[in-house]
Amino acid sequence: MAKKLVTLTVNGETHELAVEPRELLIYVLREKLRLTGPHVGCETSHCGACTVDLNGKSVKSCTVLAAQADGAEITTIEGIGKPDALHVLQEMFREHHGLQCGFCTPGMITRAYRLLQENPTPTEEEVRFGISGNLCRCTGYQNIVKSILAAAEQMNAMKEAAE
Amino acid sequence: MKDLDEREERRSALKGLGCSRKRVEDVRFTQGKGHYVDDISMPGMLHGDFVRSPYAHARVVSIDASKALALPGVVAVLTAKDLEPLSLHWMPTLAGDKQMVLADGKVLFQGQEVAFVVAKDRYIAADAVELVEVEYEELPVLVDPFEALQSDVVLREDIKDAKEGAHGPRKHHNHIFTWEEGNAEATEQAIGAAEVVAEEMIYYHRTHPCPLEPCGTVASMDKVNGKLTIWGTFQAPHVVRTVASLLSGIEEHNIRVVSPDIGGGFGNKVGVYPGYVCAIVASIVTGVPVKWIEDRMENLMATAFARDYWMKGRIAATKEGKITALDVHVTADHGAFDACADPTKFPAGFFHIVTGSYDIPVAHVAVDGVYTNKAPGGVAYRCSFRVTEAAYCIERMIEVLAIELGMDAAELRRINFIKKEQFPYQSALGWEYDSGDYHTAWDKALKAVDYEGLRKEQAERVEAFKRGETRKLLGIGLTHFTEIVGAGPVKNCDILGMGMFDSCEIRIHPTGSAIARLGTISQGQGHATTFAQILASEIGLSADSITIEEGDTDTAPYGLGTYGSRSTPVAGAATAMAGRKIRAKAQMIAAYLLEVHDDDLEWDVDRFVVKGAPERFKTMKDIAYAAYNQAIPGLEPGLEAVSYYDPPNMTYPFGAYICVMEVDVDTGEWEVRQFYALDDCGTRINPMVIEGQVHGGVTEALAIAMGQEIAYDEMGNCKTGTLMDFYLPTAWETPNYTTDFTETPSPHHPIGAKGVGESPNVGGVPAFSNAVHDAFRAFGLRQSHMPHDHWRIWKIAQSLGLHQ
């Protein structure tokens, strides 16, 4: 199959890649760029384990073609925080036991990262609605919701302190 | 007082038992640095994919792989014919049956593995699957176990004439086994003589564990040194190594099995699947690594269903409600092959815990296993072996009996509970319950939810409904469950002949930190966090200074793995026992260093202290260093220990769950208004982790009770093969839970812990289901089968004439 050249800016780094037109973004990220944070849980866009941030929107990268993402800015879990500078969400998920097996976690945090930019002061109901495209089999969501609300609070406090 | 404070300070610095220690695993998981099997990539690695049967029952007339093999990038297409010379076209199951690895002459369920394509990447493999031409000749399909037992259609032609199966005589060519426990005669007598008898068929439908990460493996045969390495989603890596050795003929020391991070298991990852066998064979043949990862549809259709038990219960009682007997007959649909994951001697698992939390003088159970044209499996989906079926059965039967008696179901439970002073309690079906205090837990639960107030509100709601003021009913779902977890003991329990002990090996490093390796494997339970806590309290080193490792058979001691809530009861016990061996040697070293007799020392949190002279002591850190740098007469250098723990009995966690649910009569919609979960898992290691386990387990129970099922049509087509049809709750409809506890330690476990991971699923399912039933009790509902999706609830209301 003839390949197509695409340019993806992932976590701030620009890559030129030759991909098959049918190649899914998730496999390009995982197998070509070795960003194995986003996972494949269903391949039908139900579970959200593959969630990444694409041009400022949460997308399920198992149902986006890499060719469609040509020229896009993409953020994966690997770009959200660094070992010596974790994102507040990453800290709060640990603090409030918002994860167990860890398989949904990268997608969940990546979704929450966008959600809190869309709505920096969400109610519990808004968080529950906002992450309803991301499934978790381990936690029953209660502590995930708690983690996201705690992160929102901290981020707002930090913002206030900076102003 | 100052001494006490100082001691408490030292104790809390250890982050040992009882501490809500933050999880060490989370640091990598939150950064996307978990390492799951599909993350493995190796040079030259090939990808495997299956051609699967579209039919539930058909003869395979021919397989033509020529077009697939002609596709550039395709390396091989394996069929049963290729595996036959290696005797690998069939494989043994955990239940004493055998299962086709690749279709051998016929297919027996939709989605069955027919051919295995090996190609250079996953896209080419998927293309090649489409190019393999298989000709089938359809055969009559049996999806109903009752019909299967009457039908002339033979499903398993390979054993058609076998009068004996792995578990005794077979009554019919589609019959697998009959298994019985208890006293049939005495039970019949008691039922015959009873004042009240309630009888009901309770169906616990077929469902699936569906962890978010599907099953998969990477097999790598290194032909240079003759070593086979298998990474995979294995809840029991050591058993996989033994099985791989027995099947392949490769000596066990030349096989290394590694379970990397596992994205949830819930029983799905206990068994050995055709994909593992095919990937291993393909790697042995090609000499390069071969990866096989199933997709979600393959996961739901082919690997490890759970439940599918038709339970006919009869419960007898006096007019006052004292239960006098219980009889249960189960028709168990096992699908095409008997691949249940149960200890060898127990083809129906521990279903005979079905007397539950109640003191029932006589009881009898019989289980008939049946073949049908459905996927094989029968795994314990977040429960100990068949325990959730048992708990659901008795908790429904209690409700039915309450209706029969016109009694309050909470009171009926209370008057039949096993009393605190009866423990250790011998059940009529042969178990010895280790410890419990059911009345205390029950009273605490009823008080916490204001049970009387709820009943009053419910009665008012019924009246308002009758007056036409509301279309919503209120259900109060009660459950008091007793689990049985932590298999062994070895004398009763084995998997493929391997006794169900578990193990821990500890090495203390000279500078006072440590590594401990266990025979279990975490799939999200947080073993790296909690096992370090057990050890911290035993040996007096901070949990932060202890690394826990599991899942690599080259380094970890042999163990039977993680399922059936056995990690804490068995491997947790091994950890404590190995820790005590460390402490025993440390005491001798301390005695030498302090120039006193061993007996003159006492243990104090993190140190040995000379009795009566508290200023003279050696901390575990001092001792660790001395173990490596001093020549101590009569003692070997170093500080290491290993324990293989064979538990004397199982543990019996229990709990009281109450669900308050609003049900809309016209739409069948439901909303959980309140869910209270009281768990007694004995000694509590990490309350934060326990709470997390309860949240997750109850949510899986919510899924099962309220919508999740593996359903087939009459042609044997699986109707629930994607997450569009197979229900996983989202954050939106999942409620918040209130957790609570009592603490009744296990008398035989070294630290008194009982295990908790599966309790919430065992207790949750009847709590949700009983709430639905209870909402309609006032209108005459007695029994309606799960899952209680909106349509089925609507049908209940319709059948009771509640729609205008």
JSON list of C-alpha atoms in Angstrom, two decimals, chain B residues 545-618:
[
{"chain": "B", "resi": 545, "resn": "SER", "atom": "CA", "xyz": [12.81, 0.43, 51.97]},
{"chain": "B", "resi": 546, "resn": "ILE", "atom": "CA", "xyz": [11.30, -2.83, 50.73]},
{"chain": "B", "resi": 547, "resn": "THR", "atom": "CA", "xyz": [10.95, -3.71, 47.04]},
{"chain": "B", "resi": 548, "resn": "ILE", "atom": "CA", "xyz": [8.29, -6.27, 46.15]},
{"chain": "B", "resi": 549, "resn": "GLU", "atom": "CA", "xyz": [8.74, -8.30, 42.99]},
{"chain": "B", "resi": 550, "resn": "GLU", "atom": "CA", "xyz": [6.39, -10.81, 41.40]},
{"chain": "B", "resi": 551, "resn": "GLY", "atom": "CA", "xyz": [5.70, -12.46, 38.11]},
{"chain": "B", "resi": 552, "resn": "ASP", "atom": "CA", "xyz": [9.11, -13.56, 36.80]},
{"chain": "B", "resi": 553, "resn": "THR", "atom": "CA", "xyz": [9.52, -17.31, 37.16]},
{"chain": "B", "resi": 554, "resn": "ASP", "atom": "CA", "xyz": [13.31, -17.04, 36.86]},
{"chain": "B", "resi": 555, "resn": "THR", "atom": "CA", "xyz": [13.51, -15.02, 40.05]},
{"chain": "B", "resi": 556, "resn": "ALA", "atom": "CA", "xyz": [10.31, -15.44, 42.09]},
{"chain": "B", "resi": 557, "resn": "PRO", "atom": "CA", "xyz": [9.69, -18.54, 44.17]},
{"chain": "B", "resi": 558, "resn": "TYR", "atom": "CA", "xyz": [7.05, -20.97, 42.87]},
{"chain": "B", "resi": 559, "resn": "GLY", "atom": "CA", "xyz": [3.50, -19.98, 43.69]},
{"chain": "B", "resi": 560, "resn": "LEU", "atom": "CA", "xyz": [0.04, -20.63, 42.39]},
{"chain": "B", "resi": 561, "resn": "GLY", "atom": "CA", "xyz": [-0.80, -17.06, 41.50]},
{"chain": "B", "resi": 562, "resn": "THR", "atom": "CA", "xyz": [-3.43, -14.44, 42.14]},
{"chain": "B", "resi": 563, "resn": "TYR", "atom": "CA", "xyz": [-7.14, -15.26, 41.86]},
{"chain": "B", "resi": 564, "resn": "GLY", "atom": "CA", "xyz": [-9.85, -16.33, 44.30]},
{"chain": "B", "resi": 565, "resn": "SER", "atom": "CA", "xyz": [-8.68, -13.60, 46.74]},
{"chain": "B", "resi": 566, "resn": "ARG", "atom": "CA", "xyz": [-5.81, -15.90, 47.65]},
{"chain": "B", "resi": 567, "resn": "SER", "atom": "CA", "xyz": [-2.90, -13.47, 47.62]},
{"chain": "B", "resi": 568, "resn": "THR", "atom": "CA", "xyz": [-3.32, -12.03, 51.12]},
{"chain": "B", "resi": 569, "resn": "PRO", "atom": "CA", "xyz": [-4.55, -15.25, 52.78]},
{"chain": "B", "resi": 570, "resn": "VAL", "atom": "CA", "xyz": [-1.77, -17.40, 51.29]},
{"chain": "B", "resi": 571, "resn": "ALA", "atom": "CA", "xyz": [1.13, -15.30, 49.94]},
{"chain": "B", "resi": 572, "resn": "GLY", "atom": "CA", "xyz": [0.48, -12.67, 52.62]},
{"chain": "B", "resi": 573, "resn": "ALA", "atom": "CA", "xyz": [0.86, -15.43, 55.21]},
{"chain": "B", "resi": 574, "resn": "ALA", "atom": "CA", "xyz": [4.04, -16.65, 53.52]},
{"chain": "B", "resi": 575, "resn": "THR", "atom": "CA", "xyz": [5.38, -13.09, 53.68]},
{"chain": "B", "resi": 576, "resn": "ALA", "atom": "CA", "xyz": [4.72, -12.85, 57.41]},
{"chain": "B", "resi": 577, "resn": "MET", "atom": "CA", "xyz": [6.24, -16.31, 58.03]},
{"chain": "B", "resi": 578, "resn": "ALA", "atom": "CA", "xyz": [9.37, -15.52, 56.00]},
{"chain": "B", "resi": 579, "resn": "GLY", "atom": "CA", "xyz": [9.63, -12.24, 57.91]},
{"chain": "B", "resi": 580, "resn": "ARG", "atom": "CA", "xyz": [9.52, -14.15, 61.18]},
{"chain": "B", "resi": 581, "resn": "LYS", "atom": "CA", "xyz": [12.39, -16.35, 60.02]},
{"chain": "B", "resi": 582, "resn": "ILE", "atom": "CA", "xyz": [14.39, -13.19, 59.31]},
{"chain": "B", "resi": 583, "resn": "ARG", "atom": "CA", "xyz": [13.58, -11.93, 62.78]},
{"chain": "B", "resi": 584, "resn": "ALA", "atom": "CA", "xyz": [14.61, -15.22, 64.39]},
{"chain": "B", "resi": 585, "resn": "LYS", "atom": "CA", "xyz": [18.06, -15.02, 62.84]},
{"chain": "B", "resi": 586, "resn": "ALA", "atom": "CA", "xyz": [18.25, -11.31, 63.59]},
{"chain": "B", "resi": 587, "resn": "GLN", "atom": "CA", "xyz": [17.66, -12.10, 67.24]},
{"chain": "B", "resi": 588, "resn": "MET", "atom": "CA", "xyz": [20.69, -14.37, 67.32]},
{"chain": "B", "resi": 589, "resn": "ILE", "atom": "CA", "xyz": [22.83, -11.71, 65.65]},
{"chain": "B", "resi": 590, "resn": "ALA", "atom": "CA", "xyz": [21.60, -9.07, 68.08]},
{"chain": "B", "resi": 591, "resn": "ALA", "atom": "CA", "xyz": [22.34, -11.34, 71.02]},
{"chain": "B", "resi": 592, "resn": "TYR", "atom": "CA", "xyz": [25.92, -11.74, 69.79]},
{"chain": "B", "resi": 593, "resn": "LEU", "atom": "CA", "xyz": [26.34, -8.00, 69.26]},
{"chain": "B", "resi": 594, "resn": "LEU", "atom": "CA", "xyz": [24.89, -7.13, 72.68]},
{"chain": "B", "resi": 595, "resn": "GLU", "atom": "CA", "xyz": [26.69, -10.01, 74.39]},
{"chain": "B", "resi": 596, "resn": "VAL", "atom": "CA", "xyz": [23.54, -11.41, 75.96]},
{"chain": "B", "resi": 597, "resn": "HIS", "atom": "CA", "xyz": [21.58, -14.62, 75.64]},
{"chain": "B", "resi": 598, "resn": "ASP", "atom": "CA", "xyz": [18.91, -14.77, 72.86]},
{"chain": "B", "resi": 599, "resn": "ASP", "atom": "CA", "xyz": [16.23, -15.10, 75.51]},
{"chain": "B", "resi": 600, "resn": "ASP", "atom": "CA", "xyz": [17.28, -11.88, 77.18]},
{"chain": "B", "resi": 601, "resn": "LEU", "atom": "CA", "xyz": [16.08, -9.90, 74.17]},
{"chain": "B", "resi": 602, "resn": "GLU", "atom": "CA", "xyz": [12.62, -8.72, 73.25]},
{"chain": "B", "resi": 603, "resn": "TRP", "atom": "CA", "xyz": [11.32, -7.34, 69.95]},
{"chain": "B", "resi": 604, "resn": "ASP", "atom": "CA", "xyz": [10.29, -3.71, 70.02]},
{"chain": "B", "resi": 605, "resn": "VAL", "atom": "CA", "xyz": [8.84, -2.41, 66.72]},
{"chain": "B", "resi": 606, "resn": "ASP", "atom": "CA", "xyz": [12.09, -2.13, 64.76]},
{"chain": "B", "resi": 607, "resn": "ARG", "atom": "CA", "xyz": [14.73, -3.44, 67.16]},
{"chain": "B", "resi": 608, "resn": "PHE", "atom": "CA", "xyz": [15.79, -6.01, 69.70]},
{"chain": "B", "resi": 609, "resn": "VAL", "atom": "CA", "xyz": [16.06, -4.58, 73.20]},
{"chain": "B", "resi": 610, "resn": "VAL", "atom": "CA", "xyz": [17.72, -6.11, 76.25]},
{"chain": "B", "resi": 611, "resn": "LYS", "atom": "CA", "xyz": [14.92, -6.89, 78.68]},
{"chain": "B", "resi": 612, "resn": "GLY", "atom": "CA", "xyz": [14.93, -4.41, 81.52]},
{"chain": "B", "resi": 613, "resn": "ALA", "atom": "CA", "xyz": [17.62, -2.27, 79.85]},
{"chain": "B", "resi": 614, "resn": "PRO", "atom": "CA", "xyz": [15.85, -0.34, 77.09]},
{"chain": "B", "resi": 615, "resn": "GLU", "atom": "CA", "xyz": [18.91, 1.78, 76.34]},
{"chain": "B", "resi": 616, "resn": "ARG", "atom": "CA", "xyz": [20.72, -1.35, 75.13]},
{"chain": "B", "resi": 617, "resn": "PHE", "atom": "CA", "xyz": [19.35, -2.35, 71.71]},
{"chain": "B", "resi": 618, "resn": "LYS", "atom": "CA", "xyz": [20.17, -3.14, 68.08]}
]
